[in-house]
PDB file of C-alpha atoms in Angstrom:
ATOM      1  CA  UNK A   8      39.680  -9.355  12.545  1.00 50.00           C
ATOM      2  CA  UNK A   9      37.538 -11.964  13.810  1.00 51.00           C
ATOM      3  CA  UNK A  10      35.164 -14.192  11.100  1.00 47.00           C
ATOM      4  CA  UNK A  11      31.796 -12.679  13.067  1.00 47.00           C
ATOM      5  CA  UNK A  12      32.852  -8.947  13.075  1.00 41.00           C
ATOM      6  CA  UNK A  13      33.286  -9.585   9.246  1.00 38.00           C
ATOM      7  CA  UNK A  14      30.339 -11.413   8.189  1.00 40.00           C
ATOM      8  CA  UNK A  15      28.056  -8.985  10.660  1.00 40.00           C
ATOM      9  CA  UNK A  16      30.118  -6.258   8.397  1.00 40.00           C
ATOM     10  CA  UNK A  17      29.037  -7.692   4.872  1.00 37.00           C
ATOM     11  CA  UNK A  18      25.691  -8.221   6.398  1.00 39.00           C
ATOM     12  CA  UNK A  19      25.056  -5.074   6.800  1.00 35.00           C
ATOM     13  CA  UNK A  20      26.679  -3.983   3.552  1.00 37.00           C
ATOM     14  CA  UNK A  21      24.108  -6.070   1.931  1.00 38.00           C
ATOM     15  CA  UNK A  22      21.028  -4.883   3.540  1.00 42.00           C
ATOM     16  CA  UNK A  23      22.309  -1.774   2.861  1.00 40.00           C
ATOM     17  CA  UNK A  24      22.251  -2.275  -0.607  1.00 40.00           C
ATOM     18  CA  UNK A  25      19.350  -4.019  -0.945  1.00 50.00           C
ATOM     19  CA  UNK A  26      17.373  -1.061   0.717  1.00 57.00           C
ATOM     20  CA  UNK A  27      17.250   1.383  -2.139  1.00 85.00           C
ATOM     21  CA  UNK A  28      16.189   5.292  -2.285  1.00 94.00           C
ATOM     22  CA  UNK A  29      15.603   7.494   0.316  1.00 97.00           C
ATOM     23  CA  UNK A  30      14.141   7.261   3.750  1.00 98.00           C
ATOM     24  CA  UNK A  31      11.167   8.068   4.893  1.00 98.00           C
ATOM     25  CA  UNK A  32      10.132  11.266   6.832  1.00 98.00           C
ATOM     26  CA  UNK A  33       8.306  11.023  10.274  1.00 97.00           C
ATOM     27  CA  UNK A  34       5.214  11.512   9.299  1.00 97.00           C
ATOM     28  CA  UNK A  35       3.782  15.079   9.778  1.00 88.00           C
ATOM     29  CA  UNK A  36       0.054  15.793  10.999  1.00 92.00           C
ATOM     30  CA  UNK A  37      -1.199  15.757   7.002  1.00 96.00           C
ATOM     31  CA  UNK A  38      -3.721  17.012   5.360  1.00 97.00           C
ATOM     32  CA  UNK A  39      -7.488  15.486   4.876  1.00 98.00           C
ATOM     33  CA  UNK A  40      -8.788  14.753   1.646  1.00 99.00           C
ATOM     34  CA  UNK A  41     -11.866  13.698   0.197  1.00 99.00           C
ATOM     35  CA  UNK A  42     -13.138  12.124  -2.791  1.00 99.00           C
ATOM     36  CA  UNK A  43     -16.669  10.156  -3.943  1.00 97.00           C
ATOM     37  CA  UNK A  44     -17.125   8.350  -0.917  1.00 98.00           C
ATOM     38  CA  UNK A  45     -14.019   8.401   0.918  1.00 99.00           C
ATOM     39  CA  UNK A  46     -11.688  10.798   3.164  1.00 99.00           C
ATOM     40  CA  UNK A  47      -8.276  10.265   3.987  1.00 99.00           C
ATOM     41  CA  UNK A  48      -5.133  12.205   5.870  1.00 99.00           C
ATOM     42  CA  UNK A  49      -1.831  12.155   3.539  1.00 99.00           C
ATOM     43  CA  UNK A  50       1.197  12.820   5.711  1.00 98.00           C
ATOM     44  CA  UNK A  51       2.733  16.073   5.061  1.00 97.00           C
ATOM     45  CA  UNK A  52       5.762  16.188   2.147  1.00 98.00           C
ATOM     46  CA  UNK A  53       2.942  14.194  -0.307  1.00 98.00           C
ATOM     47  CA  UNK A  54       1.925  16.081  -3.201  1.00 98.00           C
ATOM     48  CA  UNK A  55      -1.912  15.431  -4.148  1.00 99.00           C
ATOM     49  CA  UNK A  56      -4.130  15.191  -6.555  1.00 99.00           C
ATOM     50  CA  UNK A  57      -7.879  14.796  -6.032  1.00 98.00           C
ATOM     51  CA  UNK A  58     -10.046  13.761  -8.615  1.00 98.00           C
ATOM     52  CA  UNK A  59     -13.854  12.889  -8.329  1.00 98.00           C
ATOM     53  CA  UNK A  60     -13.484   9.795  -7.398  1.00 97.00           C
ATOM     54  CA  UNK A  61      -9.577   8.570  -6.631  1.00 99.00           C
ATOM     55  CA  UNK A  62      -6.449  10.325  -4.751  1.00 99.00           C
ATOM     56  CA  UNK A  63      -3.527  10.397  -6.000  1.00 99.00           C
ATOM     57  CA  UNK A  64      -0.316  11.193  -4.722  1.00 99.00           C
ATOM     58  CA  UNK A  65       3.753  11.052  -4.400  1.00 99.00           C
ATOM     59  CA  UNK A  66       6.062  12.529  -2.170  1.00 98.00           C
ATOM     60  CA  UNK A  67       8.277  15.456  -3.214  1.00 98.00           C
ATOM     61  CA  UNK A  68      11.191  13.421  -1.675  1.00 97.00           C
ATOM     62  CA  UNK A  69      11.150  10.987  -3.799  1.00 97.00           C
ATOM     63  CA  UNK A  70       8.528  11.856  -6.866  1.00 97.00           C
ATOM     64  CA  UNK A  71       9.302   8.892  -8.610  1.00 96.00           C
ATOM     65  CA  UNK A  72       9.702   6.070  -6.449  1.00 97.00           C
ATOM     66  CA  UNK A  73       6.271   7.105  -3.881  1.00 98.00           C
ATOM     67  CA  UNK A  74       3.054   6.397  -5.051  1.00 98.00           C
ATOM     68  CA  UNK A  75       0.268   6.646  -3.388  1.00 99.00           C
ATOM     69  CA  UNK A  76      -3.659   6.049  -5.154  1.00 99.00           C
ATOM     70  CA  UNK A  77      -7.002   5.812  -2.963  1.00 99.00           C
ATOM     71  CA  UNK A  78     -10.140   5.029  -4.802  1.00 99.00           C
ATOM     72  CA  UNK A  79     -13.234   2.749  -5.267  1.00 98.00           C
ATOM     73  CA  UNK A  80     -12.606  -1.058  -6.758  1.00 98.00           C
ATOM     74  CA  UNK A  81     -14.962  -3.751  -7.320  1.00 98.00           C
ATOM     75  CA  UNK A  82     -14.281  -6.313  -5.585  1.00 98.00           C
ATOM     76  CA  UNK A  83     -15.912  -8.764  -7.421  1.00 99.00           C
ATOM     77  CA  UNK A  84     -13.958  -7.684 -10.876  1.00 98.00           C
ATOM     78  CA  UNK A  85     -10.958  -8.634  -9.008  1.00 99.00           C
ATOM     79  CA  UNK A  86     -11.666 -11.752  -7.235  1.00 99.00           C
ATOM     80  CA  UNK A  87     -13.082 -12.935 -10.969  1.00 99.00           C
ATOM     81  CA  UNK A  88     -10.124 -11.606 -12.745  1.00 98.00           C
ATOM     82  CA  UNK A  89      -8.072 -14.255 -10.400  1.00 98.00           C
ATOM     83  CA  UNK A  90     -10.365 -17.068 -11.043  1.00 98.00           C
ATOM     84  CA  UNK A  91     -11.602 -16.645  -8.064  1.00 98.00           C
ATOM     85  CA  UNK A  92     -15.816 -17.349  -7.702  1.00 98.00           C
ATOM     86  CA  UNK A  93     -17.984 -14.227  -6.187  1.00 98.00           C
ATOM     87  CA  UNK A  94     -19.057 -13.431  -3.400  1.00 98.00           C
ATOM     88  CA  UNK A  95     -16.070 -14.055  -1.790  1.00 98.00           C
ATOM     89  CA  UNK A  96     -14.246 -13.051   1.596  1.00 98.00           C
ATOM     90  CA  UNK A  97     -12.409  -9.995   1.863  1.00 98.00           C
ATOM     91  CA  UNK A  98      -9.076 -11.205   2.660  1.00 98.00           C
ATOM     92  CA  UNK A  99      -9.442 -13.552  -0.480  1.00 98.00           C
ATOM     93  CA  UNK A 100     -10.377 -10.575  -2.511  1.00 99.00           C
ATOM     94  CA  UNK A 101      -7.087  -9.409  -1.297  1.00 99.00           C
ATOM     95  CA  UNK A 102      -5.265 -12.075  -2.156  1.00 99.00           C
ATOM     96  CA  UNK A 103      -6.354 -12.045  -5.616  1.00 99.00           C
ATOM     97  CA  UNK A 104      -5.474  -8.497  -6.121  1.00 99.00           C
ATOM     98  CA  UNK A 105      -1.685  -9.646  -5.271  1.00 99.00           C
ATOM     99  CA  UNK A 106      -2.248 -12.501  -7.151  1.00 98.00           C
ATOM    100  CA  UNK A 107      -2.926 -10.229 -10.372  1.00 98.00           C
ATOM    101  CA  UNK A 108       0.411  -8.399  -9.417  1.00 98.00           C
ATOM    102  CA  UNK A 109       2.573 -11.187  -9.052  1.00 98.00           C
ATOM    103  CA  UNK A 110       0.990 -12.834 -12.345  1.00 98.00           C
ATOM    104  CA  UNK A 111       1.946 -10.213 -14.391  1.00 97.00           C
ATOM    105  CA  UNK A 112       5.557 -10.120 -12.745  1.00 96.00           C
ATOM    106  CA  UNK A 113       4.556  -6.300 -11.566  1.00 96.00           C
ATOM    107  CA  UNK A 114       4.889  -7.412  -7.052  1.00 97.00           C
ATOM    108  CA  UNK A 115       4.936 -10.041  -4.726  1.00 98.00           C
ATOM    109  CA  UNK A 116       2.757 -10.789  -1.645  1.00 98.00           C
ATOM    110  CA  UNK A 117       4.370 -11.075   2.124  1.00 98.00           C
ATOM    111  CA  UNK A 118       1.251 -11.163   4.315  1.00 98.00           C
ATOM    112  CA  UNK A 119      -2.158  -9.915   5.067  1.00 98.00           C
ATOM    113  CA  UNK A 120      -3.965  -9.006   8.519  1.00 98.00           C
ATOM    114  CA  UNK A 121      -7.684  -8.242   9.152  1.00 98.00           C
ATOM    115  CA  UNK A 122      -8.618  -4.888  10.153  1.00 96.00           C
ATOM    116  CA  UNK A 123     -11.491  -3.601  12.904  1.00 89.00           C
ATOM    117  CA  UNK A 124     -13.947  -3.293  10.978  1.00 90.00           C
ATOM    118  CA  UNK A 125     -13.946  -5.558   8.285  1.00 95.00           C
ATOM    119  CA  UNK A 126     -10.871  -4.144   5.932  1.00 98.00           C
ATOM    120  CA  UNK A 127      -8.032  -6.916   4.990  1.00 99.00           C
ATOM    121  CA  UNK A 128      -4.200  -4.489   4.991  1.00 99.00           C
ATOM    122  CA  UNK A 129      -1.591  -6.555   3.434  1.00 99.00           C
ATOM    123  CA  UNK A 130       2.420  -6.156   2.698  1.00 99.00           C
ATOM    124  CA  UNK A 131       4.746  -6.958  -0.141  1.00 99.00           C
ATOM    125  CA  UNK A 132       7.028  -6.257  -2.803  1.00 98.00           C
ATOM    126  CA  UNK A 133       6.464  -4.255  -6.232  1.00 96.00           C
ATOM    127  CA  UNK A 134       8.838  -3.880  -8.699  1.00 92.00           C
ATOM    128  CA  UNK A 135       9.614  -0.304  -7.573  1.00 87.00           C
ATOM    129  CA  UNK A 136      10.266  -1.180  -3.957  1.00 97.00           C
ATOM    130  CA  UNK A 137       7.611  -1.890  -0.914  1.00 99.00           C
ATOM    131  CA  UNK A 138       3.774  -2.016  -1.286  1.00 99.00           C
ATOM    132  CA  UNK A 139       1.332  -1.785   1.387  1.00 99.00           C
ATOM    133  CA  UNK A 140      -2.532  -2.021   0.551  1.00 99.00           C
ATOM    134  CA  UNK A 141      -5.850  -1.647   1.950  1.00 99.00           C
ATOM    135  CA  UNK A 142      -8.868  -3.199   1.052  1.00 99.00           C
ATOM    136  CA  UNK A 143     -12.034  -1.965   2.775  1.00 99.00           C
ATOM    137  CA  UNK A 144     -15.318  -2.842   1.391  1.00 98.00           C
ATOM    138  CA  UNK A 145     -18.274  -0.133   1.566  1.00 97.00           C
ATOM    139  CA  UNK A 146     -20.974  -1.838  -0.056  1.00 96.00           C
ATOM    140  CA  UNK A 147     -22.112  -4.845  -1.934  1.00 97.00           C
ATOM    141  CA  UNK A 148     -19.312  -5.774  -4.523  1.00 98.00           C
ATOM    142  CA  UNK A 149     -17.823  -1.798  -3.728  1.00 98.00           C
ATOM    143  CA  UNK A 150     -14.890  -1.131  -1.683  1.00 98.00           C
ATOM    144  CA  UNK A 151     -12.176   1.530  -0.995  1.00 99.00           C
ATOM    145  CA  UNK A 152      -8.571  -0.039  -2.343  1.00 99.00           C
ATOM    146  CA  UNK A 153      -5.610   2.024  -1.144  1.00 99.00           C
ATOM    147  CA  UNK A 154      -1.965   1.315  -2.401  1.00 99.00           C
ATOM    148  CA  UNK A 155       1.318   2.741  -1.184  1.00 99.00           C
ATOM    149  CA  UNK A 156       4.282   2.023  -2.941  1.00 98.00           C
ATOM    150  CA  UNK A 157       7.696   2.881  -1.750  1.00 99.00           C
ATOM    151  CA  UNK A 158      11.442   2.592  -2.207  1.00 98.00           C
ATOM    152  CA  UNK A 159      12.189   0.668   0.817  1.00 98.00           C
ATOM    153  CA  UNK A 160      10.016  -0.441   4.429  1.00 98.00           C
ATOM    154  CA  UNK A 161      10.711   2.820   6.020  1.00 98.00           C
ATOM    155  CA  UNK A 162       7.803   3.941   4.375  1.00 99.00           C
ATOM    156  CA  UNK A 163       5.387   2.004   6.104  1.00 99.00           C
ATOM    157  CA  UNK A 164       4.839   4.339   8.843  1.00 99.00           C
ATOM    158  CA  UNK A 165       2.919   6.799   5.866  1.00 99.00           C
ATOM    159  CA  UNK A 166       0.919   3.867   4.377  1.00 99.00           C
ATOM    160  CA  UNK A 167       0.015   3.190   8.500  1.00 98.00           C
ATOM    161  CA  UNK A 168      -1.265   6.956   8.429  1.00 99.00           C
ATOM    162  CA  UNK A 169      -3.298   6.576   5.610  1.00 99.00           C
ATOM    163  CA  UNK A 170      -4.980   3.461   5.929  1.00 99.00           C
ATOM    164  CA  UNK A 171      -5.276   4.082   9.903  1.00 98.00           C
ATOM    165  CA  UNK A 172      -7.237   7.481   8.420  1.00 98.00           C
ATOM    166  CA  UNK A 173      -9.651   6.193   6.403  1.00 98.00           C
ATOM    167  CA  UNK A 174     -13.071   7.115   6.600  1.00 98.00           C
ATOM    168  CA  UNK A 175     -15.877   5.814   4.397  1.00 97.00           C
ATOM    169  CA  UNK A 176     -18.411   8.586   3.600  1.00 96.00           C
ATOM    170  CA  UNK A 177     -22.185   7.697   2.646  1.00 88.00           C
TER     171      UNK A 177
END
């Protein structure tokens, strides 16, 4: 056997490893969901729970390894909770939210992108798997903060459909 075929072998072995729980459904049409301010669409397979003011929700194929939450932040408690002085940018907002995270040892930050409209989505690590997150402020020092959390990146396409959903009720 040739060096390559073997090292592509334990390659794969290892990303294979490294990629725990299971993988993601396509994502169905959903359902839409409001709360205080907010609606969303939560791919089918997620069982939710809608309280006045937040969503919360994991999916039934893997109940405790997805998490999904959707509700109102302040972005200035965050940004001064990081030592970071208000008013501030969004995407530095979001940057101090993973910054909290990766103080307390709890995730790790990848990258962040802008959004139309003004919203800052961002990827990384948590200790339970992948995170995505969506920060998109409403008004003032409010905004709507929406966290996926996953077993492995084949998630992503549900966080996707949920921040890609979003809209921001008056």
């Amino acid at each position: 056997m040739r060096p390559r075929t073997v090292l592509f072998g334990l390659m794969l072995a290892l990303i294979a490893a490294c990629s725990s729980g299971p993988a993601a459904p396509e994502v169905g049409s959903g359902e839409r969901v409001c709360a205080e301010g907010f609606c969303i669409r939560v791919p089918d397979g997620w069982v939710v729970e809608v309280g006045t003011t937040y969503i919360s929700a994991h999916h039934e194929l893997a109940p405790d390894t997805t998490f999904l939450t959707a509700g109102e932040v302040n972005q200035q408690a965050i940004a001064e909770a990081a030592g970071v002085v208000w008013p501030a940018p969004t995407p530095e907002v979001e940057r101090a939210f993973w910054s909290l995270l990766e103080s307390a040892g709890a995730g790790s930050f990848d990258r962040s992108e802008r959004v139309l409209g003004g919203a800052e989505r961002s990827w990384g690590t948590h200790d339970d798997g992948d995170m995505w997150h969506l920060l998109a402020p409403t008004e003032g020092t409010h905004a709507v903060g929406i966290e996926l959390r996953a077993p492995n990146r084949s998630w992503e396409s549900h966080a996707e459909f949920v921040f890609d959903s979003l809209v921001i009720v008056p």
